[in-house]
Amino acid sequence: MIYSTVCWSFSRILSLTITIILALAFIEKPSSLTVTSDVRYRLPAWNPPCGLTESIELLCFLVFVVDVSVKSYLIGWEEFWKNKWLMAYILTLIVSLTDWIVSLSFLCAEDVRIRRILRPFFLLQNSSMMKKTLKSINSTLPEMASVVLLLAVHLSLFTMFAMLLFARTKLFAKFSFFCVFLSSNTGIPGHSLDGQQDKEWVGYFRNLPDSLTSLLVLLTTANNPDVMIPAYSKNRAYSIFFILFTVLGNLFLMNLLTAIIYNQFRGYLLKSVQSSLFRRRLGIRAAFEVLSSLKETPANAQQSYVSVGALLQVLQKVEMDCRCKQAITRSLKMCSCDQLSATQFQKLFEELDKDAIKQHPPSPEYQSNFMQKMQFAFGHAYFGYLGNVVALANIISICVVLVMDADKQPSERDDFFLGAINCFFILYYLLEMLLKILALGLKRYLSYPSNRFDGLLTVILLVLEIATFAVYGFPHPGWRPEFMGLLSLWDMVRLVNMLIVFRFLRIIPNMKFMALVVTTLLDLVKNLRAFAGILVVVFYAFAITGIMLFKGAVVPLGNISAVNTTYDNGTLQCGTYEQLEYWPNNFDDFAAAVVTLWDVMVVNNWQVFLEAFSRYSSPWAKIYFVVWWLISSVIWVNLFVALLLENFIHKWDRRCHREPLSDIEYQRTVELMFRDVLEEPTEEELMEKLHQHPHLQLCR
């Protein structure tokens, strides 16, 4: 008991330590503690004095040293040298401590800190699921590399073709002469057509890097149709080139990549569950063998047995879920036999595969006939349906008022109608909540998550409405009081309206298939935590790298010459970083770097970042953003979609075709969800694995 408590406590301390050391990036120099990341308006950030964050880091490193020391001691030196993760753990600590010492020797003035990039490793090595997911991703890389290589060939071929198609050659000179001749005979300005060809070459295909970048961005459709317009304005036949490139690259190859990744991950969850089931059965069988060895078995016995009394004694000492312990104890006491075979022992512990069946407290029993009728009426499902209709009417009335007041100035609005309908509906919600509590009882009412959500919002709405009346009085025609208190009337009414709209989500549990989708998506969160953790690791490493490469690169136009960003008349070019006012997207601190990487991952206008940072820092900056796009948007997002589909298809099929929707309160583990497709391990497989265990000596 004490050992398990110590392990649980140290696990929590280790998780807290990892969280702290990762969060240091927000307050370390360069600090993210500013209101805005816009380089034009950002005030100087507070940076901690030298030694403050370094002291916190040292404490974290000490916890990690204790962790790796205990793990190394427990597995033994022979296993330690075989464990690559532990070796990498020690190497990371050595490099981090060395860099920490160097940082202090320079009085924290150095710009490059290697240990910051290594911090995500502590998160990665502490999660077995993240390690398994990373191993699975690694096994998928060869197939992904083949498609990525095919994409590279596709991009290279079309780049060369584009440079030949839009190059300034003698053919272009002849075409220019033809345009001049056409102008002299028709009156059409010759440079109008000539300029369109020139725009295509100058804007997108001037050289090899620009051509590659333009078509790479087109592969994500972020610059479509901008990249095509200059040539398309000259001749509609040029559109064939761009359409063909997009169809082959975006519609075929990119979706082929998703299909290949999904094919690799098809059955990934099932294999993981099968492996988990085998480990559980192996552990239970090992427990049976150990308990059966405690008593002498006759030499002529065909199989081993476990005494029921001995098992009851062990159950009193072990730490497990109280519900499972009670269920197993109850089954043992009801058992008529004194000994359990391996099969009986295994069936007994199948209770561990189940989650608790949620049982709601009983409703109150009223003696009065009138109260019984009230309880029946207000506890019926139709009363809930009536509440949903009222909530819908509330939403419609709010929409009508907002549409009517959309073009009015604040001084012209009459808030009487909106205030009156809010008051009416909130009173109905309060009455509905009280009647449900009367019918179901407080404990039963609170046992339903939908009722807790409903009741909490009702109380918040009531408090806000009372506060509004206390400050501004009751609604009346021409109700437009002056600003008073922390919020204006309109702010308070708008806050109430947002909560009412949010309250409309109460309809989800009453729509069975919508509830099915929502509960399935919520269940998916548990299985996607490892993927989310890997995304955090990648985001963190790239954000720190981006700070090292591009910190201070972006400066306001007032401090630099706006070369290559303006036209001859001094106005900013359309679509540039400066004209779009993307100034908050930079790498001057960790929080800003994370947001910038997110914007690039979404790939909407990501060509703006490619162009801007290559201009502000170096043309080689494009490599950083292209690598980030490949890892985040191409590989990780496709892996996420593949795992999402795998999870969703399994759960949707099982819930739609195997389980009745009325049984939605019965919570099940993944093992039970896939019970019909999982294979139970055989006796031979279990015993072979147990005989190979280094710390378990079996007599047979």
XYZ file of C-alpha atoms in Angstrom:
700
model
C 0.000 0.000 0.000
C 2.781 2.420 0.989
C 4.797 1.481 -2.101
C 1.887 2.175 -4.449
C 1.188 5.503 -2.728
C 4.835 6.540 -3.114
C 4.796 5.550 -6.803
C 1.585 7.500 -7.396
C 2.974 10.582 -5.613
C 6.280 10.506 -7.498
C 4.446 10.074 -10.798
C 2.445 13.214 -10.067
C 5.601 15.085 -9.062
C 7.301 14.009 -12.278
C 4.324 15.155 -14.388
C 4.281 18.500 -12.576
C 8.028 18.889 -13.120
C 7.674 18.268 -16.860
C 4.864 20.819 -17.038
C 6.947 23.419 -15.193
C 10.078 22.982 -17.295
C 8.061 23.238 -20.508
C 6.190 26.310 -19.260
C 9.475 28.128 -18.556
C 9.620 29.049 -22.257
C 6.803 31.568 -21.707
C 8.695 33.594 -19.067
C 12.325 33.076 -20.079
C 14.084 35.694 -22.139
C 12.541 36.536 -24.595
C 9.478 36.691 -22.372
C 5.917 36.327 -23.666
C 4.513 38.458 -20.827
C 3.185 41.273 -23.008
C -0.364 42.219 -24.006
C 0.338 41.972 -27.735
C 2.970 40.407 -29.962
C 2.572 43.126 -32.624
C 6.048 44.597 -33.173
C 4.517 48.036 -33.747
C 2.756 48.309 -30.395
C 4.512 45.797 -28.137
C 6.021 47.292 -25.011
C 9.326 45.998 -23.619
C 8.609 42.691 -21.881
C 9.639 41.857 -18.337
C 12.511 39.415 -18.370
C 13.390 37.450 -15.227
C 16.766 38.177 -13.611
C 19.603 35.787 -14.305
C 19.397 32.798 -12.024
C 15.640 32.770 -11.395
C 14.517 30.429 -14.172
C 17.887 28.679 -14.007
C 17.212 27.741 -10.368
C 13.830 26.299 -11.323
C 15.524 24.393 -14.138
C 18.084 22.940 -11.738
C 15.348 21.671 -9.423
C 13.631 20.040 -12.407
C 16.890 18.436 -13.492
C 17.367 17.006 -9.991
C 13.917 15.387 -10.170
C 14.826 13.904 -13.561
C 18.134 12.601 -12.168
C 16.252 10.860 -9.350
C 13.779 9.440 -11.866
C 16.404 7.999 -14.205
C 18.424 6.662 -11.263
C 15.448 4.792 -9.800
C 14.444 3.383 -13.186
C 18.006 2.239 -13.906
C 18.277 0.575 -10.502
C 14.944 -1.226 -10.805
C 15.558 -2.740 -14.244
C 19.195 -3.641 -13.515
C 22.378 -2.768 -15.385
C 21.993 -5.561 -17.905
C 18.622 -4.276 -19.066
C 19.744 -0.679 -18.703
C 22.328 -0.942 -21.489
C 19.649 -2.406 -23.783
C 17.142 0.368 -23.109
C 17.675 3.100 -25.721
C 15.182 5.442 -24.082
C 17.034 5.423 -20.762
C 20.358 5.959 -22.526
C 18.875 8.911 -24.410
C 17.389 10.165 -21.109
C 20.830 10.263 -19.462
C 22.453 11.832 -22.533
C 19.773 14.551 -22.628
C 20.340 15.317 -18.936
C 24.114 15.529 -19.417
C 23.794 17.914 -22.383
C 21.162 20.008 -20.571
C 23.232 20.335 -17.389
C 26.313 21.238 -19.431
C 24.387 23.913 -21.311
C 22.966 25.151 -17.986
C 26.495 25.634 -16.615
C 27.573 27.455 -19.788
C 24.534 29.728 -19.506
C 25.437 30.751 -15.958
C 29.061 31.345 -16.933
C 27.866 33.838 -19.574
C 25.480 35.477 -17.041
C 22.479 34.293 -19.082
C 23.448 36.560 -21.982
C 23.838 33.858 -24.640
C 21.199 33.665 -27.380
C 21.409 29.954 -28.209
C 20.380 27.529 -25.463
C 20.461 23.953 -26.655
C 18.697 22.620 -23.571
C 15.474 24.397 -24.570
C 15.148 22.285 -27.703
C 15.753 19.123 -25.651
C 12.986 19.811 -23.113
C 10.203 18.068 -25.088
C 12.151 14.825 -24.721
C 11.201 14.708 -21.023
C 7.529 14.702 -22.003
C 8.105 12.091 -24.680
C 10.001 9.590 -22.550
C 7.514 9.801 -19.688
C 4.594 8.487 -21.769
C 4.511 4.862 -22.902
C 1.622 5.629 -25.288
C 3.623 8.403 -26.960
C 6.543 6.014 -27.391
C 4.261 3.407 -28.972
C 2.704 6.007 -31.247
C 6.132 7.260 -32.248
C 7.177 3.689 -33.012
C 4.078 3.235 -35.138
C 4.791 6.486 -36.989
C 8.344 5.319 -37.575
C 7.057 2.112 -39.159
C 4.840 4.190 -41.456
C 7.661 6.477 -42.652
C 8.910 4.282 -45.557
C 5.487 4.274 -47.224
C 5.065 7.998 -46.575
C 8.546 8.686 -47.950
C 7.636 7.014 -51.243
C 4.641 9.314 -51.740
C 6.619 12.378 -50.613
C 9.302 11.455 -53.134
C 6.621 11.158 -55.807
C 5.360 14.602 -54.805
C 8.894 15.968 -55.115
C 9.238 14.519 -58.621
C 5.836 15.940 -59.568
C 6.844 19.363 -58.209
C 10.254 19.329 -59.923
C 8.887 18.359 -63.344
C 6.188 21.007 -63.310
C 8.693 23.596 -62.017
C 10.986 23.025 -64.979
C 8.030 23.069 -67.340
C 6.806 26.340 -65.800
C 10.216 27.995 -66.094
C 10.295 27.046 -69.773
C 6.697 28.093 -70.330
C 6.995 31.490 -68.643
C 10.647 32.308 -69.391
C 11.803 35.497 -71.146
C 13.057 33.976 -74.399
C 13.262 35.006 -78.039
C 9.761 33.672 -78.449
C 8.710 36.185 -75.854
C 10.530 38.939 -77.766
C 8.696 37.931 -80.965
C 5.461 37.916 -79.031
C 6.251 41.435 -77.777
C 6.885 42.590 -81.368
C 3.531 41.081 -82.348
C 1.861 42.956 -79.496
C 3.364 46.250 -80.734
C 2.193 45.497 -84.268
C -1.259 44.643 -82.930
C -1.321 47.898 -81.018
C -0.429 49.984 -84.065
C -3.194 48.406 -86.163
C -5.960 47.969 -83.614
C -5.382 50.671 -81.080
C -5.089 48.112 -78.245
C -2.138 48.948 -75.971
C 0.518 46.394 -76.798
C 2.016 46.462 -73.347
C -1.292 45.330 -71.834
C -0.821 41.745 -73.032
C 2.945 41.927 -72.736
C 2.582 43.053 -69.114
C 0.534 40.003 -68.165
C 3.293 37.634 -69.357
C 5.857 39.805 -67.600
C 3.851 39.697 -64.335
C 3.793 35.898 -64.375
C 7.563 35.729 -64.807
C 8.416 38.502 -62.363
C 5.921 37.517 -59.697
C 6.205 33.736 -59.625
C 8.756 32.165 -61.993
C 11.774 34.505 -62.082
C 14.222 31.819 -60.885
C 14.321 28.248 -59.615
C 13.687 28.980 -55.893
C 10.741 31.278 -56.699
C 9.298 28.747 -59.147
C 9.575 25.898 -56.664
C 8.019 28.018 -53.931
C 5.129 29.166 -56.124
C 4.179 25.638 -57.175
C 4.720 24.228 -53.678
C 2.270 26.782 -52.311
C -0.106 25.986 -55.181
C 0.056 22.355 -54.062
C -1.723 23.502 -50.897
C -4.055 25.785 -52.960
C -3.069 28.729 -50.729
C -2.184 30.976 -53.703
C -4.856 29.726 -56.076
C -5.928 31.399 -58.364
C -3.491 34.298 -57.792
C -0.556 32.433 -59.325
C -2.565 31.691 -62.469
C -4.230 35.046 -63.124
C -1.397 36.918 -64.972
C -0.935 34.137 -67.525
C -4.640 33.320 -67.677
C -5.406 36.970 -68.451
C -3.140 36.681 -71.494
C -4.394 33.340 -72.772
C -7.032 31.056 -71.305
C -5.022 27.977 -72.438
C -2.501 28.633 -69.650
C -5.118 27.528 -67.122
C -4.614 23.919 -68.314
C -1.106 23.883 -66.831
C -2.237 25.043 -63.379
C -5.349 22.854 -63.327
C -3.359 19.779 -64.329
C -0.742 20.471 -61.638
C -3.406 20.912 -58.941
C -5.392 17.831 -59.958
C -2.353 15.539 -60.012
C -0.696 16.976 -56.924
C -3.465 18.030 -54.584
C -6.352 15.756 -55.521
C -4.429 12.579 -56.344
C -1.029 12.506 -54.639
C -1.964 14.290 -51.406
C -5.068 12.153 -50.968
C -3.045 9.074 -51.891
C -0.755 9.949 -48.993
C -3.766 10.052 -46.662
C -4.947 6.688 -48.002
C -1.534 5.065 -47.506
C -1.264 6.387 -43.946
C -4.780 5.202 -43.165
C -3.980 1.792 -44.594
C -0.925 1.574 -42.336
C -2.968 2.621 -39.328
C -5.953 0.445 -40.141
C -6.124 -1.972 -37.265
C -3.655 0.081 -35.208
C -6.150 0.548 -32.398
C -7.288 -3.061 -32.608
C -3.686 -4.309 -32.400
C -3.070 -2.073 -29.409
C -6.207 -3.370 -27.678
C -5.248 -6.963 -28.502
C -1.807 -6.403 -26.983
C -3.373 -4.812 -23.913
C -5.737 -7.765 -23.522
C -2.825 -10.210 -23.750
C -0.871 -8.338 -21.056
C -3.914 -8.314 -18.789
C -4.545 -12.026 -19.264
C -0.855 -12.708 -18.720
C -0.844 -10.741 -15.479
C -3.927 -12.557 -14.180
C -2.445 -15.924 -15.140
C 0.836 -15.006 -13.409
C -1.141 -14.154 -10.271
C -2.877 -17.517 -10.485
C 0.430 -19.385 -10.804
C 1.942 -17.531 -7.843
C -1.112 -18.138 -5.632
C -1.330 -21.797 -6.652
C 2.306 -22.295 -5.706
C 1.610 -21.180 -2.131
C -0.030 -24.530 -1.321
C 1.238 -27.988 -2.075
C -0.377 -29.609 -5.092
C -0.634 -33.427 -5.238
C 1.773 -35.028 -7.665
C -1.009 -36.738 -9.591
C -3.012 -33.487 -10.023
C -3.762 -32.648 -13.640
C -4.050 -28.898 -13.041
C -3.394 -26.295 -10.359
C -5.983 -24.692 -8.123
C -6.192 -21.556 -5.978
C -7.884 -21.562 -2.596
C -10.836 -19.181 -2.309
C -9.799 -18.263 1.234
C -6.267 -17.394 0.146
C -7.590 -15.215 -2.670
C -9.903 -13.371 -0.267
C -6.959 -12.634 2.013
C -4.917 -11.273 -0.874
C -7.809 -9.097 -2.094
C -7.969 -7.419 1.315
C -4.334 -6.325 0.965
C -4.067 -5.293 -2.693
C -5.009 -1.844 -3.949
C -7.564 -1.787 -6.776
C -10.778 -0.058 -7.719
C -13.298 -0.424 -4.876
C -16.120 -1.416 -7.240
C -14.036 -4.188 -8.833
C -12.845 -5.449 -5.443
C -16.406 -5.555 -4.120
C -17.670 -7.352 -7.251
C -14.901 -9.989 -7.080
C -15.393 -10.486 -3.339
C -19.135 -10.852 -3.831
C -18.620 -13.458 -6.548
C -16.184 -15.409 -4.367
C -18.580 -15.486 -1.427
C -21.382 -16.689 -3.694
C -19.142 -19.401 -5.129
C -20.027 -22.880 -3.825
C -16.546 -24.333 -4.427
C -13.469 -23.986 -2.209
C -10.939 -23.934 -5.038
C -10.691 -22.138 -8.384
C -9.207 -23.472 -11.590
C -7.289 -21.259 -14.029
C -10.405 -20.781 -16.167
C -12.571 -19.891 -13.164
C -9.881 -17.552 -11.880
C -9.758 -15.796 -15.261
C -13.544 -15.404 -15.488
C -13.601 -13.981 -11.985
C -11.314 -11.125 -12.983
C -13.258 -10.185 -16.124
C -14.919 -7.601 -13.895
C -11.773 -5.532 -14.419
C -12.719 -5.140 -18.101
C -15.867 -3.240 -17.200
C -16.472 0.290 -16.124
C -19.181 1.081 -13.640
C -22.760 1.033 -14.824
C -23.943 4.469 -13.848
C -26.865 4.050 -11.494
C -28.906 7.152 -10.745
C -30.287 7.733 -7.249
C -33.998 6.907 -6.833
C -36.654 9.574 -7.185
C -38.456 10.756 -4.034
C -41.649 8.914 -3.134
C -44.587 11.256 -2.533
C -47.692 10.135 -0.619
C -49.971 12.825 -2.029
C -51.843 11.931 -5.204
C -51.404 15.485 -6.503
C -47.625 15.371 -5.947
C -47.410 12.014 -7.695
C -49.142 13.484 -10.749
C -46.794 16.481 -10.617
C -43.826 14.125 -10.415
C -45.057 12.116 -13.386
C -45.688 15.225 -15.506
C -42.459 17.098 -14.799
C -40.271 14.006 -14.749
C -41.505 12.845 -18.149
C -39.322 13.147 -21.243
C -41.939 15.326 -22.939
C -41.351 18.035 -20.343
C -37.704 18.079 -21.450
C -38.828 18.313 -25.069
C -40.961 21.331 -24.157
C -37.872 22.942 -22.640
C -35.983 22.366 -25.884
C -38.770 24.046 -27.872
C -38.677 27.029 -25.512
C -34.869 27.230 -25.851
C -35.248 27.214 -29.657
C -37.835 29.996 -29.449
C -35.412 31.962 -27.288
C -32.659 31.603 -29.872
C -34.979 32.674 -32.704
C -36.130 35.763 -30.784
C -32.536 36.778 -30.071
C -31.639 36.355 -33.765
C -34.598 38.547 -34.790
C -33.545 41.317 -32.412
C -29.913 41.154 -33.503
C -30.894 41.355 -37.184
C -33.165 44.348 -36.535
C -30.471 46.200 -34.549
C -27.525 45.246 -36.766
C -27.341 48.571 -38.642
C -28.363 50.813 -35.740
C -26.011 52.939 -33.704
C -25.787 52.091 -29.981
C -27.598 55.339 -29.166
C -30.497 54.400 -31.466
C -31.118 50.932 -30.013
C -34.039 50.234 -27.715
C -32.949 47.424 -25.400
C -36.424 47.029 -23.891
C -37.532 44.148 -26.102
C -34.289 42.187 -25.734
C -34.247 42.757 -21.979
C -37.892 41.709 -21.647
C -37.525 38.450 -23.585
C -34.361 37.609 -21.651
C -36.232 38.144 -18.393
C -39.155 35.962 -19.525
C -37.053 33.046 -20.743
C -34.715 33.070 -17.745
C -37.708 32.890 -15.421
C -38.975 29.903 -17.419
C -35.566 28.190 -17.161
C -35.569 28.753 -13.405
C -39.088 27.346 -13.077
C -38.156 24.351 -15.242
C -35.116 23.603 -13.093
C -37.116 23.802 -9.851
C -39.878 21.563 -11.213
C -37.358 18.969 -12.359
C -35.732 18.992 -8.925
C -39.195 18.543 -7.407
C -39.924 15.567 -9.676
C -36.524 13.856 -9.630
C -35.080 14.941 -6.325
C -31.872 16.950 -6.000
C -29.495 13.961 -6.030
C -31.100 12.319 -9.058
C -31.280 15.672 -10.857
C -27.570 16.287 -10.324
C -26.651 12.733 -11.363
C -27.341 13.624 -15.023
C -24.540 15.642 -16.707
C -27.071 17.425 -18.936
C -28.992 18.603 -15.862
C -25.806 19.843 -14.191
C -24.906 21.765 -17.319
C -28.457 23.104 -17.596
C -28.708 24.091 -13.945
C -25.305 25.796 -13.820
C -26.116 28.003 -16.811
C -29.552 28.791 -15.372
C -27.994 29.983 -12.106
C -25.404 32.084 -13.963
C -28.118 33.625 -16.160
C -30.228 34.421 -13.078
C -27.286 36.102 -11.299
C -26.468 38.191 -14.379
C -30.110 39.197 -14.809
C -30.383 40.238 -11.149
C -27.153 42.229 -11.506
C -28.534 43.961 -14.608
C -31.758 44.923 -12.802
C -29.804 46.113 -9.756
C -27.658 48.415 -11.868
C -30.121 49.597 -14.526
C -33.599 48.832 -13.178
C -36.370 46.833 -14.862
C -36.821 47.003 -18.662
C -39.219 49.625 -20.012
C -39.781 51.316 -23.403
C -36.847 53.563 -24.273
C -34.619 51.635 -21.866
C -31.160 53.039 -22.701
C -29.415 53.952 -19.440
C -25.947 55.453 -19.342
C -22.821 53.457 -18.677
C -22.522 52.368 -15.064
C -20.212 49.918 -13.298
C -17.672 47.668 -14.961
C -19.860 46.731 -17.953
C -22.265 48.689 -20.060
C -25.848 47.468 -20.380
C -25.225 46.185 -23.874
C -22.181 44.215 -22.678
C -24.200 42.578 -19.905
C -27.125 41.771 -22.219
C -24.736 40.384 -24.836
C -23.092 38.183 -22.204
C -26.500 36.867 -21.153
C -27.396 36.181 -24.794
C -24.171 34.248 -25.380
C -24.940 32.035 -22.388
C -28.483 31.455 -23.662
C -27.129 30.398 -27.049
C -24.660 28.113 -25.273
C -27.521 26.666 -23.237
C -29.189 25.506 -26.440
C -26.681 22.625 -26.472
C -29.059 20.894 -24.057
C -30.844 19.427 -27.088
C -27.885 17.130 -27.855
C -28.781 14.332 -25.379
C -32.351 14.265 -26.755
C -31.193 13.733 -30.349
C -29.930 10.175 -30.269
C -27.641 10.167 -33.273
C -26.249 13.601 -32.435
C -25.594 12.361 -28.902
C -23.925 9.306 -30.405
C -21.562 11.467 -32.477
C -20.737 13.784 -29.576
C -20.073 10.982 -27.086
C -17.962 9.175 -29.669
C -15.868 12.293 -30.251
C -15.455 12.784 -26.511
C -14.292 9.179 -26.162
C -11.788 9.742 -28.951
C -9.976 12.345 -26.855
C -8.613 9.570 -24.622
C -7.134 7.705 -27.573
C -5.725 10.835 -29.208
C -3.782 12.089 -26.193
C -0.587 10.451 -27.414
C -0.911 12.164 -30.802
C -1.621 15.482 -29.113
C 1.481 14.997 -26.964
C 3.635 14.378 -30.030
C 2.199 17.524 -31.623
C 3.165 19.471 -28.476
C 6.694 18.071 -28.747
C 7.007 19.086 -32.404
C 5.471 22.530 -31.821
C 7.793 23.178 -28.897
C 10.963 22.154 -30.731
C 10.118 24.170 -33.852
C 9.062 27.228 -31.830
C 12.383 27.290 -29.945
C 14.266 26.766 -33.215
C 12.288 29.591 -34.839
C 13.170 31.948 -31.963
C 16.859 31.142 -32.438
C 16.662 31.752 -36.183
C 14.245 34.675 -36.555
C 14.121 36.550 -33.236
C 14.123 40.272 -33.977
C 14.089 39.719 -37.750
C 10.730 41.438 -38.286
C 10.825 45.155 -37.508
C 8.243 47.887 -38.256
C 8.458 49.707 -41.579
C 9.446 52.909 -39.825
C 12.745 51.339 -38.786
C 13.793 49.845 -42.142
C 13.687 50.609 -45.818
C 10.657 49.054 -47.449
C 12.635 47.532 -50.289
C 10.652 45.170 -52.519
C 7.440 45.835 -50.601
C 6.188 49.008 -52.280
C 5.106 50.180 -55.680
C 6.556 53.235 -57.350
C 3.923 55.459 -55.736
C 4.937 54.294 -52.269
C 1.901 52.128 -51.517
C 2.384 48.605 -50.154
C 2.065 45.664 -52.517
C -1.168 43.774 -52.122
C -0.849 40.451 -50.334
C 2.478 41.135 -48.638
C 3.234 40.652 -44.950
C 3.191 44.403 -44.425
C 0.009 45.136 -46.392
C -1.891 42.346 -44.618
C -0.568 43.646 -41.277
C 0.716 40.270 -40.121
C 3.008 42.018 -37.651
C 1.829 39.967 -34.613
C 3.021 36.801 -36.393
C 6.707 36.635 -35.543
C 9.290 34.675 -33.574
C 10.192 37.303 -31.001
C 8.871 35.205 -28.105
C 7.629 31.662 -27.492
C 3.877 32.391 -27.489
C 4.109 34.384 -30.736
C 6.191 31.601 -32.320
C 3.567 28.969 -31.451
C 0.769 31.052 -33.000
C 2.867 31.705 -36.120
C 3.562 27.992 -36.537
C -0.142 27.277 -36.143
C -0.962 29.781 -38.904
C 1.574 28.135 -41.195
C 0.216 24.653 -40.387
C -3.270 25.774 -41.459
C -1.574 26.796 -44.795
C -3.936 29.688 -45.418
C -1.720 32.457 -46.868
C 1.386 30.637 -45.682
C 3.209 31.908 -48.762
C 3.147 35.330 -47.081
C 5.350 33.980 -44.272
C 7.668 32.271 -46.767
C 8.216 35.506 -48.654
C 8.447 37.804 -45.645
C 10.916 35.850 -43.521
C 13.098 35.039 -46.528
C 13.208 38.789 -47.201
C 13.727 39.890 -43.593
C 16.324 37.237 -42.719
C 17.647 34.949 -45.468
C 16.309 33.125 -48.546
C 17.217 29.901 -46.739
C 14.432 30.641 -44.254
C 12.036 28.949 -46.684
C 13.562 25.581 -45.773
C 12.437 26.008 -42.149
C 8.830 26.705 -43.130
C 8.696 23.965 -45.791
C 10.022 21.377 -43.306
C 7.432 22.539 -40.768
C 4.688 22.243 -43.399
C 5.812 18.707 -44.274
C 5.909 17.531 -40.655
C 2.811 19.292 -39.352
C 0.383 19.711 -42.219
C 1.326 16.778 -44.442
C 2.494 14.033 -42.085
C 0.968 14.780 -38.695
C -2.445 15.959 -39.898
C -2.769 12.907 -42.140
C -1.784 10.639 -39.256
C -4.344 12.372 -37.096
C -7.064 11.908 -39.721
C -6.143 8.241 -40.155
C -6.319 7.480 -36.438
C -9.496 9.530 -36.100
C -11.164 7.517 -38.856
C -9.983 4.222 -37.373
C -11.356 5.095 -33.939
C -14.582 6.568 -35.211
C -15.447 3.739 -37.605
C -14.980 1.098 -34.913
C -16.949 2.956 -32.283
C -19.694 4.055 -34.652
C -20.223 0.546 -35.993
C -20.276 -1.030 -32.542
C -22.644 1.533 -31.071
C -24.984 1.652 -34.054
C -25.236 -2.070 -34.719
C -24.240 -3.810 -31.510
C -25.553 -1.684 -28.654
C -28.977 -0.180 -28.124
C -28.927 3.586 -27.888
C -30.933 3.464 -24.681
C -27.964 1.766 -23.024
C -25.806 4.835 -23.426
C -25.410 5.182 -19.668
C -23.469 1.890 -19.622
C -19.822 2.841 -19.833
C -17.512 0.295 -21.424
C -13.802 -0.110 -21.796
C -12.203 -0.545 -25.193
C -11.672 -4.265 -24.501
C -15.416 -4.861 -24.110
C -16.198 -2.669 -27.093
C -14.140 -4.991 -29.320
C -14.957 -8.195 -27.483
C -16.402 -9.848 -30.600
C -13.257 -9.307 -32.689
C -10.550 -9.794 -30.059
C -8.795 -13.151 -29.802
C -8.273 -14.653 -26.379
C -4.677 -15.814 -25.834
C -4.253 -19.574 -25.689
C -2.978 -21.546 -22.712
C 0.252 -22.346 -24.557
C 0.946 -18.683 -25.385
C 0.454 -17.589 -21.800
C 2.598 -20.344 -20.282
C 5.373 -19.842 -22.851
C 5.503 -16.132 -22.016
C 5.469 -16.827 -18.289
C 8.333 -19.334 -18.574
C 10.380 -16.635 -20.336
C 9.880 -14.131 -17.519
C 13.223 -13.497 -15.755
C 11.719 -12.980 -12.282
C 9.068 -15.716 -12.266
C 10.158 -19.300 -11.601
C 7.400 -21.790 -12.400
C 7.492 -25.351 -11.165
C 5.770 -26.762 -14.238
